[in-house]
CSV table of C-alpha atoms in Angstrom, one decimal:
chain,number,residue,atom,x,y,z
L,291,UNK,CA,-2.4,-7.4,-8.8
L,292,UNK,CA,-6.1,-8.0,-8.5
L,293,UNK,CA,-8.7,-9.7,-10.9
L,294,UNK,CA,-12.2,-7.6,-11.1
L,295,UNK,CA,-15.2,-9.3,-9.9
L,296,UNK,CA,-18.6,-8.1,-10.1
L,297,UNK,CA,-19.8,-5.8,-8.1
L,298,UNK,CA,-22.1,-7.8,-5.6
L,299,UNK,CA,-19.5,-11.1,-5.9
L,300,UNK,CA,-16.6,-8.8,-5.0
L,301,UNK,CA,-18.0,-8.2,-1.8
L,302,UNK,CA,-18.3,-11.5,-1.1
L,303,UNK,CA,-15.0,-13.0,-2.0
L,304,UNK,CA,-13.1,-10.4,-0.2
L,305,UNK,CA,-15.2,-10.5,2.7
L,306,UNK,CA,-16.2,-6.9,2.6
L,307,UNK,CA,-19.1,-4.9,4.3
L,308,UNK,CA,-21.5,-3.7,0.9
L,309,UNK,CA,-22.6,-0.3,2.3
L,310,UNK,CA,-24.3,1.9,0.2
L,311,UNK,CA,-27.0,2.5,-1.9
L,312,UNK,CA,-26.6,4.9,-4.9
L,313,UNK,CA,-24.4,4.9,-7.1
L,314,UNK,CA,-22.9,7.8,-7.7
L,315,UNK,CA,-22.9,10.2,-11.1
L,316,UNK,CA,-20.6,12.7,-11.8
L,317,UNK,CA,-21.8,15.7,-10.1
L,318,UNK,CA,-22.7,19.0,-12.1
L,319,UNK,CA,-22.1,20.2,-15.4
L,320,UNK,CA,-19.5,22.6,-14.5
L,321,UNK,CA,-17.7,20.0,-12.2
L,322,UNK,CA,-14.5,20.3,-14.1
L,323,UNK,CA,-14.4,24.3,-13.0
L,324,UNK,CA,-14.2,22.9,-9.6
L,325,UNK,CA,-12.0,25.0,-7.4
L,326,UNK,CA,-11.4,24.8,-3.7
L,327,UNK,CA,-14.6,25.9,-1.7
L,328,UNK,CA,-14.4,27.7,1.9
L,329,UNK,CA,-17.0,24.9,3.1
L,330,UNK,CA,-18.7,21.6,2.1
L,331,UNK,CA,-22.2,22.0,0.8
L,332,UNK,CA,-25.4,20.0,0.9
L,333,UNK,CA,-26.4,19.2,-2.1
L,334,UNK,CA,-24.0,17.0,-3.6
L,335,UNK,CA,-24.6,13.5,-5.4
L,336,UNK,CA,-23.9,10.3,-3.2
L,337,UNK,CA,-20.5,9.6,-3.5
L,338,UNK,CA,-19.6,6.3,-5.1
L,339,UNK,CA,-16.3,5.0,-4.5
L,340,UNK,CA,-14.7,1.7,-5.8
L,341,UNK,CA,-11.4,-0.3,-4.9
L,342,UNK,CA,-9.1,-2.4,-7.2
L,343,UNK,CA,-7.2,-4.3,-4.2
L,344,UNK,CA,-5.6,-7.6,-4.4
L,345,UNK,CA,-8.1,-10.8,-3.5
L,346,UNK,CA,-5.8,-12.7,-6.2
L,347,UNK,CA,-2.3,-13.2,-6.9
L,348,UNK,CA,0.7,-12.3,-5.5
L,349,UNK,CA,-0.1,-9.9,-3.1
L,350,UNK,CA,-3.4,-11.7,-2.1
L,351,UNK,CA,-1.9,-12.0,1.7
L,352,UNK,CA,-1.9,-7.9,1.6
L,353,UNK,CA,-5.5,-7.4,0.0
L,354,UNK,CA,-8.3,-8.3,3.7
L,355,UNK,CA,-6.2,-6.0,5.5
L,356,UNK,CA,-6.3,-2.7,2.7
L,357,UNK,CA,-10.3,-3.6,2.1
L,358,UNK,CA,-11.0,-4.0,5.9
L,359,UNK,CA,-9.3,-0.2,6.2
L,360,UNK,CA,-12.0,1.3,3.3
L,361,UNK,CA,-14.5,-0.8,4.6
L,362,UNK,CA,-13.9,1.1,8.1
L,363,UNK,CA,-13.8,4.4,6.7
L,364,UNK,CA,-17.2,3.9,4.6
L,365,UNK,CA,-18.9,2.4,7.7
L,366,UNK,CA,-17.7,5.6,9.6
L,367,UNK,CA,-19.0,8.0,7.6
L,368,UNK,CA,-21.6,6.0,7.2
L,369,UNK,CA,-22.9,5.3,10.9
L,370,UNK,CA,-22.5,9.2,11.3
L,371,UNK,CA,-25.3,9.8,8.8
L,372,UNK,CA,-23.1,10.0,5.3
L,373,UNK,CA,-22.5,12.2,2.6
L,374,UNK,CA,-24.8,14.5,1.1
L,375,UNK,CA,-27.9,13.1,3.3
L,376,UNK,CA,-26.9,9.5,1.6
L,377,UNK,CA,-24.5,6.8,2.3
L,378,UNK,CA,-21.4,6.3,0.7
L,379,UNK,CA,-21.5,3.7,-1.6
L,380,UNK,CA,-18.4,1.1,-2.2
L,381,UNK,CA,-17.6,-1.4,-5.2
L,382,UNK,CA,-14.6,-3.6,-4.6
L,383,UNK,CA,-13.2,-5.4,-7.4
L,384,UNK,CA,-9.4,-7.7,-7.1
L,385,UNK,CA,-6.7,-6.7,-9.4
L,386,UNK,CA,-4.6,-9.9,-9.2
L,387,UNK,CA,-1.1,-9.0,-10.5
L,388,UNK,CA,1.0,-7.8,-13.1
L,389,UNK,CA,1.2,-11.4,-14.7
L,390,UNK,CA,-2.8,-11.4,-14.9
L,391,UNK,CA,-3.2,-7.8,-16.0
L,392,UNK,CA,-6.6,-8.7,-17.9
L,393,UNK,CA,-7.7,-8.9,-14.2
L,394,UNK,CA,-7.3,-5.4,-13.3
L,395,UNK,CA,-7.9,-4.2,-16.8
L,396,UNK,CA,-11.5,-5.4,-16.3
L,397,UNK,CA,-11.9,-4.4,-12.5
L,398,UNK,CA,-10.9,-0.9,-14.2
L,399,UNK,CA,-13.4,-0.7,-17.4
L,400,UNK,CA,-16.1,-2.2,-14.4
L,401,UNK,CA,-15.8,1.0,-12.2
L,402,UNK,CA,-15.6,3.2,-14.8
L,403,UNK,CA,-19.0,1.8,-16.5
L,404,UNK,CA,-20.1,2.2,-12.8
L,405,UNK,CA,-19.5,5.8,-12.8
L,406,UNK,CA,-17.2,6.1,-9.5
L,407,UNK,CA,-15.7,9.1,-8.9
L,408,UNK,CA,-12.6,7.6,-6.7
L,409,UNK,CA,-10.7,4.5,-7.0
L,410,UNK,CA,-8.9,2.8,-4.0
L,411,UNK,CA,-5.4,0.8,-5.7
L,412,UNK,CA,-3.3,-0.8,-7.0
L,413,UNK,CA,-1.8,-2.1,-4.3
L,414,UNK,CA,1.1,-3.0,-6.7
L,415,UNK,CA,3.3,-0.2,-8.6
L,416,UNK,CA,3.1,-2.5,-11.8
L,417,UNK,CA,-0.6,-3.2,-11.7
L,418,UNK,CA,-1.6,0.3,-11.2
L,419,UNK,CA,0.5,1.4,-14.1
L,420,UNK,CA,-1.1,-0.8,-16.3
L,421,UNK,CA,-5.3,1.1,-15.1
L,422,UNK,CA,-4.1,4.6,-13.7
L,423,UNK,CA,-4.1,6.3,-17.5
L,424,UNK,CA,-7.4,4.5,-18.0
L,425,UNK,CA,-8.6,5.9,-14.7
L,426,UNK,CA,-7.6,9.6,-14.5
L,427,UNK,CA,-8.5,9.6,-18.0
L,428,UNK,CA,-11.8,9.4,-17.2
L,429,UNK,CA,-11.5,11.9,-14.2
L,430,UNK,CA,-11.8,9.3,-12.0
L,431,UNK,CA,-9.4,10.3,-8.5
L,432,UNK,CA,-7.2,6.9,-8.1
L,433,UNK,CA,-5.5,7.2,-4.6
L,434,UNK,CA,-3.3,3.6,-4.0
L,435,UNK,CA,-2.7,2.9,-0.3
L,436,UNK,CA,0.5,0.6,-1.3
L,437,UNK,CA,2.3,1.8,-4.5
L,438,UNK,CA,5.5,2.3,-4.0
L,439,UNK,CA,7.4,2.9,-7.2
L,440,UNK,CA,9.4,6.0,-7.1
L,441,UNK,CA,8.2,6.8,-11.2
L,442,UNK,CA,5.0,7.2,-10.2
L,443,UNK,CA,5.7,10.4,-8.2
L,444,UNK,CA,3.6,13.2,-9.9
L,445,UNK,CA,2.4,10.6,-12.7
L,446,UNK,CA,-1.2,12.4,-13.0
L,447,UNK,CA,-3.3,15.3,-11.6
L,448,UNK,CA,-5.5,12.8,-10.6
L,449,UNK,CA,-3.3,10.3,-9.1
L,450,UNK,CA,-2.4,10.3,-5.5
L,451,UNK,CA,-0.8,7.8,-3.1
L,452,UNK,CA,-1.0,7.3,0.7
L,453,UNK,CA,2.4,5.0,0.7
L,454,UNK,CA,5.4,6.7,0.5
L,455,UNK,CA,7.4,6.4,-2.7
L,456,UNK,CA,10.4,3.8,-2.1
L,457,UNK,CA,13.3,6.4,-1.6
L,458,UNK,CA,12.0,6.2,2.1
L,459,UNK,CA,11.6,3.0,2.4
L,460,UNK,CA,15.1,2.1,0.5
L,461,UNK,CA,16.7,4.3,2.6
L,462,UNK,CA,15.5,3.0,5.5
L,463,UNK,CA,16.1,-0.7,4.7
L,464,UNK,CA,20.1,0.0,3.5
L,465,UNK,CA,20.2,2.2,6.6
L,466,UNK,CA,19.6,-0.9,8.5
L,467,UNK,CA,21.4,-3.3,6.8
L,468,UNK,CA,24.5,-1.1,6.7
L,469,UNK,CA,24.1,0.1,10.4
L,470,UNK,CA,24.0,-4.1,11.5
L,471,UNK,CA,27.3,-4.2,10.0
L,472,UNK,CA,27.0,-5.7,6.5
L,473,UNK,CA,29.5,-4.3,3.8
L,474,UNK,CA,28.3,-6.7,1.3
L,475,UNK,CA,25.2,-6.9,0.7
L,476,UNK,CA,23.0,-9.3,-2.0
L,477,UNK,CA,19.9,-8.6,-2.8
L,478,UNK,CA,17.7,-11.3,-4.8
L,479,UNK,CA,14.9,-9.1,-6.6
L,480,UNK,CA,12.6,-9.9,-9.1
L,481,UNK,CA,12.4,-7.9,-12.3
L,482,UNK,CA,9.0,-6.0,-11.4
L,483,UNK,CA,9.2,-1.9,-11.2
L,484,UNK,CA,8.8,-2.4,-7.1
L,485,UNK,CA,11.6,-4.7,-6.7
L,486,UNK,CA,13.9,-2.9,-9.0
L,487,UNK,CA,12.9,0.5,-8.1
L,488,UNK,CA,13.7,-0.3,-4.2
L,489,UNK,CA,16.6,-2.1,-5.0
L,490,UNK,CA,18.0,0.8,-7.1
L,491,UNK,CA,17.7,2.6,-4.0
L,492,UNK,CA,19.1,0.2,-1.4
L,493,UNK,CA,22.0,0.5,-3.6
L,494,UNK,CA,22.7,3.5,-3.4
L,495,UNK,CA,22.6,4.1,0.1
L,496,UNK,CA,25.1,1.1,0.7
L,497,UNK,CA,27.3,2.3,-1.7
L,498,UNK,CA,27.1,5.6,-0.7
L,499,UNK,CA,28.1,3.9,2.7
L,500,UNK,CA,31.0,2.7,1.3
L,501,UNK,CA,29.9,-0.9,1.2
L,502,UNK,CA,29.1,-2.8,-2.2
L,503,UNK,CA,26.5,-4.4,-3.6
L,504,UNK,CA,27.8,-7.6,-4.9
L,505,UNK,CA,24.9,-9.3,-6.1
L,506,UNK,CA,21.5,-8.2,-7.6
L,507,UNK,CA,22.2,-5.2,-9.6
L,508,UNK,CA,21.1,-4.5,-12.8
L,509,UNK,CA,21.0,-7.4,-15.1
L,510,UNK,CA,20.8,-10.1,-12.3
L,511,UNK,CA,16.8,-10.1,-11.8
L,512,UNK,CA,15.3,-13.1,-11.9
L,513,UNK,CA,11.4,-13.5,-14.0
L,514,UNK,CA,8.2,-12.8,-11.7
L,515,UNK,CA,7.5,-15.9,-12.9
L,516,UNK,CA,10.6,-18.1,-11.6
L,517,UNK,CA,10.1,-21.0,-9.2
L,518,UNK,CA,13.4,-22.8,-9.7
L,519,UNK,CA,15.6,-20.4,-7.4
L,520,UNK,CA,18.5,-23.1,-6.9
L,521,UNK,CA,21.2,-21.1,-9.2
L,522,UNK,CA,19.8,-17.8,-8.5
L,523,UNK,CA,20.6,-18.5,-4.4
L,524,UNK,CA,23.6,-20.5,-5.2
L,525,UNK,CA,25.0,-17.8,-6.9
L,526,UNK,CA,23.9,-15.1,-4.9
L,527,UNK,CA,25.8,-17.1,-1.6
L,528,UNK,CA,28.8,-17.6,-3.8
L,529,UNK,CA,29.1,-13.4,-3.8
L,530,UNK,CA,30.2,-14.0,-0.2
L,531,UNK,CA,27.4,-11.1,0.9
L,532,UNK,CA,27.3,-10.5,4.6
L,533,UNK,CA,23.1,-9.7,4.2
L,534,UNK,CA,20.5,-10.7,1.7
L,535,UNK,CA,17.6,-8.6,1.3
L,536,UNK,CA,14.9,-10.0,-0.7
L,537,UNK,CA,12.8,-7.5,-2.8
L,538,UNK,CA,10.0,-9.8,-4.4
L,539,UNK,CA,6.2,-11.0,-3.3
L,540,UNK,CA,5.0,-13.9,-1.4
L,541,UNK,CA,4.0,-16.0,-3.6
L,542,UNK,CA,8.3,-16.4,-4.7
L,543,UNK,CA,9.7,-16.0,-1.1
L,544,UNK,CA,8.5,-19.0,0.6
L,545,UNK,CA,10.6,-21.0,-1.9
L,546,UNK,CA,13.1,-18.9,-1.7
L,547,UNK,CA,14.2,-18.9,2.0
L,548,UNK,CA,13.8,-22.8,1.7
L,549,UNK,CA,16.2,-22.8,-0.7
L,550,UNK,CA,18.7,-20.0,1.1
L,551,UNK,CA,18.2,-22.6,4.0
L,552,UNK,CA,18.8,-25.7,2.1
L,553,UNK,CA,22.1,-23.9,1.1
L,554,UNK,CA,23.4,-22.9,4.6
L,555,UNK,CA,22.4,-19.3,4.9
L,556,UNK,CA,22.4,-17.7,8.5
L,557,UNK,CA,18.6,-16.6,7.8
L,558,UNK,CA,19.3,-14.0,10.4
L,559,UNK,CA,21.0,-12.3,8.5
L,560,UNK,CA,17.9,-11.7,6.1
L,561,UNK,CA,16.0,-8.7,5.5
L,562,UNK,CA,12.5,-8.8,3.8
L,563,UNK,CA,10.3,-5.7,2.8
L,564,UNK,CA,6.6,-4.9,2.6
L,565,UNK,CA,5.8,-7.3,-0.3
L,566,UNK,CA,6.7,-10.1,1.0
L,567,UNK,CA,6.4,-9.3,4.9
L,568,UNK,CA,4.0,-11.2,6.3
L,569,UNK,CA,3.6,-14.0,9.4
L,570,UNK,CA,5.1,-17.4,8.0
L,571,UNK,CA,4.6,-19.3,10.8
L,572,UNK,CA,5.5,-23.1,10.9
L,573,UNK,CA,2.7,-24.9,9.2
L,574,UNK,CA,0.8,-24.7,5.9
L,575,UNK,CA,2.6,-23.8,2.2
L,576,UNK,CA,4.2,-20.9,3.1
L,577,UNK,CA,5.1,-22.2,6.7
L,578,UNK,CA,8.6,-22.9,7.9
L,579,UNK,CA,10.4,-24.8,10.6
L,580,UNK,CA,10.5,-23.2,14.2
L,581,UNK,CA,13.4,-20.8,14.2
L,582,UNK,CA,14.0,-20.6,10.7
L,583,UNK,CA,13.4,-16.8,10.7
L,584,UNK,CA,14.7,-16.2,14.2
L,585,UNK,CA,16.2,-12.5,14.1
L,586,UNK,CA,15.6,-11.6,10.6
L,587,UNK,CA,14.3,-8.2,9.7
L,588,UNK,CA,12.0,-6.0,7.6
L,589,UNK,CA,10.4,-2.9,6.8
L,590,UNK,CA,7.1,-2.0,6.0
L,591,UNK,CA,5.9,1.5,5.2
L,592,UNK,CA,3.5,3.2,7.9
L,593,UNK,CA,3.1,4.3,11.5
L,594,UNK,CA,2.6,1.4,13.7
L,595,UNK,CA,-1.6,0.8,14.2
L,596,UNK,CA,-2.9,1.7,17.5
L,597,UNK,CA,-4.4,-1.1,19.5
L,598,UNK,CA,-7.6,0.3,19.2
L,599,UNK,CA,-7.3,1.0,15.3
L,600,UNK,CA,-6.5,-2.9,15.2
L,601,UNK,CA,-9.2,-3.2,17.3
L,602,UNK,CA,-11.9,-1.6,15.2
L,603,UNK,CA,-10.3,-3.6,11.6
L,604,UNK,CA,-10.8,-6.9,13.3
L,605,UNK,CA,-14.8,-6.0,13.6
L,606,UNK,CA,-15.1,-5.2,10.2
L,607,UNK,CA,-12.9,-8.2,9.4
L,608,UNK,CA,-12.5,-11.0,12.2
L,609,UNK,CA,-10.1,-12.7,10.0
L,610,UNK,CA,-7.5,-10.6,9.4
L,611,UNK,CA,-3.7,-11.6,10.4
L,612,UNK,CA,-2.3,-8.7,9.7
L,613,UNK,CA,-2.9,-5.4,9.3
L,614,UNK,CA,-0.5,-4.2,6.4
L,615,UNK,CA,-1.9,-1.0,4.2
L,616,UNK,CA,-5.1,-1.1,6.3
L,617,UNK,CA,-4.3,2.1,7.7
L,618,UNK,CA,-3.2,3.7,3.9
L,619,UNK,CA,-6.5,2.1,2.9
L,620,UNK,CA,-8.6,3.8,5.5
L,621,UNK,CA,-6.9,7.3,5.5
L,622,UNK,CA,-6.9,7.2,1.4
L,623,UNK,CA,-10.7,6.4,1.6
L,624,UNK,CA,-11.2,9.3,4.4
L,625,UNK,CA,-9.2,11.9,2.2
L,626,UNK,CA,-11.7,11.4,-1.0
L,627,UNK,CA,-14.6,11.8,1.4
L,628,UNK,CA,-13.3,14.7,3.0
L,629,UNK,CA,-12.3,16.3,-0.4
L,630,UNK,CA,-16.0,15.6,-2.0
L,631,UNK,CA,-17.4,17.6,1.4
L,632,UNK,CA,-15.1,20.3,1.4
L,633,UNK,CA,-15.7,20.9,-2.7
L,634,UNK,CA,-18.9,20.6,-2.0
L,635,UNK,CA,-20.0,17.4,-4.4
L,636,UNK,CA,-18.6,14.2,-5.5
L,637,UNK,CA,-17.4,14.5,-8.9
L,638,UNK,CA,-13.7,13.1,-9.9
L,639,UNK,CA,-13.3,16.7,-10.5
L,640,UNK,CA,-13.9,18.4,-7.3
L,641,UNK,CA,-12.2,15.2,-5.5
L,642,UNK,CA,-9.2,16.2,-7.4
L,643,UNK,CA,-9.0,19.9,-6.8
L,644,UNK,CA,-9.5,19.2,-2.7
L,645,UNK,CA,-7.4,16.4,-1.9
L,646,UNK,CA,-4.3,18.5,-1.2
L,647,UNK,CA,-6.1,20.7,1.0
L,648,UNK,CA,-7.7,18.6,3.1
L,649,UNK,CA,-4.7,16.9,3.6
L,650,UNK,CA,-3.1,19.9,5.6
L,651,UNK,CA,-0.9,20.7,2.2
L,652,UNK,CA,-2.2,24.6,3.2
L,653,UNK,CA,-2.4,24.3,6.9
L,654,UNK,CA,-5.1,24.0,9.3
L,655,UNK,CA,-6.8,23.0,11.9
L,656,UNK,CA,-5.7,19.1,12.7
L,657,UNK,CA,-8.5,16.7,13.1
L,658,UNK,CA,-8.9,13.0,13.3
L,659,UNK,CA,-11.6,10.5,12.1
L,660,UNK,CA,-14.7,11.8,10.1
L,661,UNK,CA,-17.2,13.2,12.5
L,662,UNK,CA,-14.1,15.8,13.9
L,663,UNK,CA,-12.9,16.3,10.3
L,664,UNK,CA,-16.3,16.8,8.7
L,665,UNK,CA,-17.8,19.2,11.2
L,666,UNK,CA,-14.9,21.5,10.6
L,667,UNK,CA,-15.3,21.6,6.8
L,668,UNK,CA,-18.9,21.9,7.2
L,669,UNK,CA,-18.5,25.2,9.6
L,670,UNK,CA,-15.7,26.9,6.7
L,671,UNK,CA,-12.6,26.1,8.2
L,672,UNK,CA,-9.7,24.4,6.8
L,673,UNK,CA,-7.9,21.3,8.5
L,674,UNK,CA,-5.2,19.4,8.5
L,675,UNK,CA,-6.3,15.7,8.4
L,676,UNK,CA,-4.0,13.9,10.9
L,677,UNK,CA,-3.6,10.1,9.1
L,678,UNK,CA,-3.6,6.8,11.0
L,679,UNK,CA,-0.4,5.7,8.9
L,680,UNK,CA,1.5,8.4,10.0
L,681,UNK,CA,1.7,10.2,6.7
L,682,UNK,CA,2.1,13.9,6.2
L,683,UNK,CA,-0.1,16.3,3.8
L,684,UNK,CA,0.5,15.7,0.1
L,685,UNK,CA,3.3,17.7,-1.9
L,686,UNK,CA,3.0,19.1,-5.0
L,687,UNK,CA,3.6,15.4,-6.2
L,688,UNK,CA,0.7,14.0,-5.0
L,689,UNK,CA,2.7,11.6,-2.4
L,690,UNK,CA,2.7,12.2,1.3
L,691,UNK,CA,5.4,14.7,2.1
L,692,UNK,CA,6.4,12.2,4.7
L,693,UNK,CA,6.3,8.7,6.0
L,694,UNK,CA,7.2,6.5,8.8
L,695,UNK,CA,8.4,3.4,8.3
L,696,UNK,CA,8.4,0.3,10.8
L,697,UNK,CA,11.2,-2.0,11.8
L,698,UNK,CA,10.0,-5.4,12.4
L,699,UNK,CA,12.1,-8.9,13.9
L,700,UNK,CA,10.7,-12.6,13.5
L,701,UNK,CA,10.9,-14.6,15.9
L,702,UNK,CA,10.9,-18.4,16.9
L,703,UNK,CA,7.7,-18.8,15.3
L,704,UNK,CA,8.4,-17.3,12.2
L,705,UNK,CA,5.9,-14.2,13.1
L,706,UNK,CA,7.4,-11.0,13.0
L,707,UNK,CA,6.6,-8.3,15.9
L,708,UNK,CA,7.3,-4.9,15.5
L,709,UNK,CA,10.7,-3.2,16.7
L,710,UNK,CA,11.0,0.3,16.0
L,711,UNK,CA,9.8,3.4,13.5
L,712,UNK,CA,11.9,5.6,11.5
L,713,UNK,CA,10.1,8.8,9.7
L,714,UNK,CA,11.6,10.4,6.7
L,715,UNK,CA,10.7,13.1,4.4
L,716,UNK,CA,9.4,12.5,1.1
L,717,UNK,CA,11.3,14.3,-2.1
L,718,UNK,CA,9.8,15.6,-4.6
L,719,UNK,CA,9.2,14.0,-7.8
């Protein structure tokens, strides 16, 4: 969903802190022996890590907050002296989205000619299968704070996520949408592995309910590419649903919900998800008329940020108006660190073999933020890094074993606040 930029003009465009000096090589000779060490050495390379987030394209609105949360955890480690007596270093490049995949194609061959030994992204499932056998092929740790797709559970060795895969997510959203009463449920979704993936599993737990889903199952997605949506709403309404869930991104939904309203849907009665979540408001292009979301719902993967996580985000980036994925973003970004210290260098290699562990996937000692974390690993002991999204340690899938997800209601505005969190545990893929 990103476009790569070069390196220095990355920064730039997505507003990100350039830390770093070195960049990073691969570590030793023997770095694909690399086992699980009892502590984190000294003598490692720098550690170069690079992101392929979205600054482009259809995701655009989710790509400040996910680059703010690595930027955070690099200036962390950073400000507490770095990595292997050297500062982490950081590349971002944009991914755009799965209908400009020569955008992350190029971010991908960019960080890889860089030598990085860890790449934050996709944020979209699509994008990311289009890079993630170019990436672990090269031993290069790709760990997506937003990636969704339940077929990417256990995809690579060297693949990880930090979003849960949508079987909590689904469940959550048709939990709620069944437990407000609906029986009959549409869902407009795009035909993009995310949306059909979530859908598939929305389904299922409304049927399962004993309710049907009478629009929106396989064979009625509409192209990523639509922007005509008057049939596709009309006939969607004419399946007399009692809730519509839209599964697409934001650059569809505005002109979607104007056409639901032009057609006499109760917009309350709505339900969007974390693609497409995001604060309307009532001006601008994607803006809407006071009250025109009143009461509808979403979900969005993760624990609720802490004020003072929100805090510390809006000093790396002012700007943001959200803080979606930033706290994936920043615990993904953490976890490679963290791995790299414990293994004691930086290659893709020893990233790989440590990531579970540090996690907690083995037990020990919980600890938050680097400077806790770090001194544990240095003195030999074995922790159990407690995430700011809420996730638990990996599984043998490489997802988070498992999640919370948040509730959220718009209101008059068209700005959603945040109701309520429901965790769920993570199968295994």
């Amino acid at each position: 969903m990103n476009r790569s930029t070069r390196a220095g003009r990355t920064l730039a465009v997505a507003g990100a802190i350039a830390l770093a000096l070195t960049a990073c090589t691969s570590g030793s000779d023997d770095a694909g022996d690399a086992e699980t060490t009892a502590g984190g050495g000294g003598g490692g390379e720098p550690l170069h890590i690079g992101s392929i987030l979205p600054v482009t394209g259809s995701l655009a609105q989710l790509g400040p907050p996910e680059i703010a949360g690595v930027d955070l955890a690099v200036q962390e480690i950073n400000d507490a002296g770095g990595l292997f007596d050297a500062d982490v270093e950081i590349t971002h490049t944009d991914s755009s989205d799965a209908q400009n995949a020569s955008v992350a194609t190029s971010s991908a061959q960019e960080l890889i000619s860089a030598g990085v030994s860890a790449i934050i992204g996709a944020a979209s499932s699509s994008v990311t299968k289009n890079i993630v056998d170019d990436i672990t092929g090269a031993g290069i740790v790709q760990v997506s704070p937003a990636n969704t797709a339940t077929d990417l559970s256990g995809y690579s060795d060297f693949y990880f996520r930090t979003a849960p895969p949508d079987t909590v997510q689904g469940d959550v959203l048709g939990n709620l949408i069944v437990g407000d009463g609906a029986s009959n449920v549409g869902i407009l979704v795009f035909n993009d592995s995310y949306g059909t993936s979530l859908r598939d599993v929305v389904e299922g737990v409304v049927t399962e309910a004993g309710g049907t889903l009478v629009f929106g199952s396989s064979g009625q997605e509409f192209d990523p590419a639509e922007t005509n949506f008057a049939t596709i709403v009309a006939d969607a309404i004419a399946s007399a649903p009692d809730a519509i869930a839209i599964l697409a991104f934001t650059d569809q939904t505005p002109a979607i919900v104007r056409e639901l309203v032009a057609q006499g849907w109760d917009m309350s009665k709505t339900y969007f998800v974390d693609g497409n979540l995001q604060n309307f408001g009532t001006e601008g292009d994607v803006g809407f008329p006071a009250g025109t979301l009143e009461n509808a719902q979403g979900t969005l993967p993760g624990a609720y940020p802490s004020e003072d996580f929100q805090a510390r985000m809006l000093e790396v980036d002012p700007e943001l108006k959200d803080f979606s994925y930033g706290p994936e973003s920043y615990d993904a970004t953490m976890l490679v660190a963290l791995a790299a210290l414990k293994g004691g260098d930086s290659s893709g290699e020893t990233i790989q073999a440590n990531m579970a562990a540090v996690s907690g996937a083995d037990g020990g000692t919980e600890c938050t933020g680097w400077e806790e974390c770090s001194a544990l690993v240095a003195d030999g002991e074995d922790i159990a890094y407690q995430s700011v999204s809420g996730v638990g340690p990996f599984n043998e899938s490489n997802d988070p074993s498992s999640a919370f997800i948040g509730i959220y209601q718009f209101g008059a505005e068209n700005t959603y606040t945040f109701n309520r969190s429901e965790e769920g545990e993570v199968p295994q893929g």
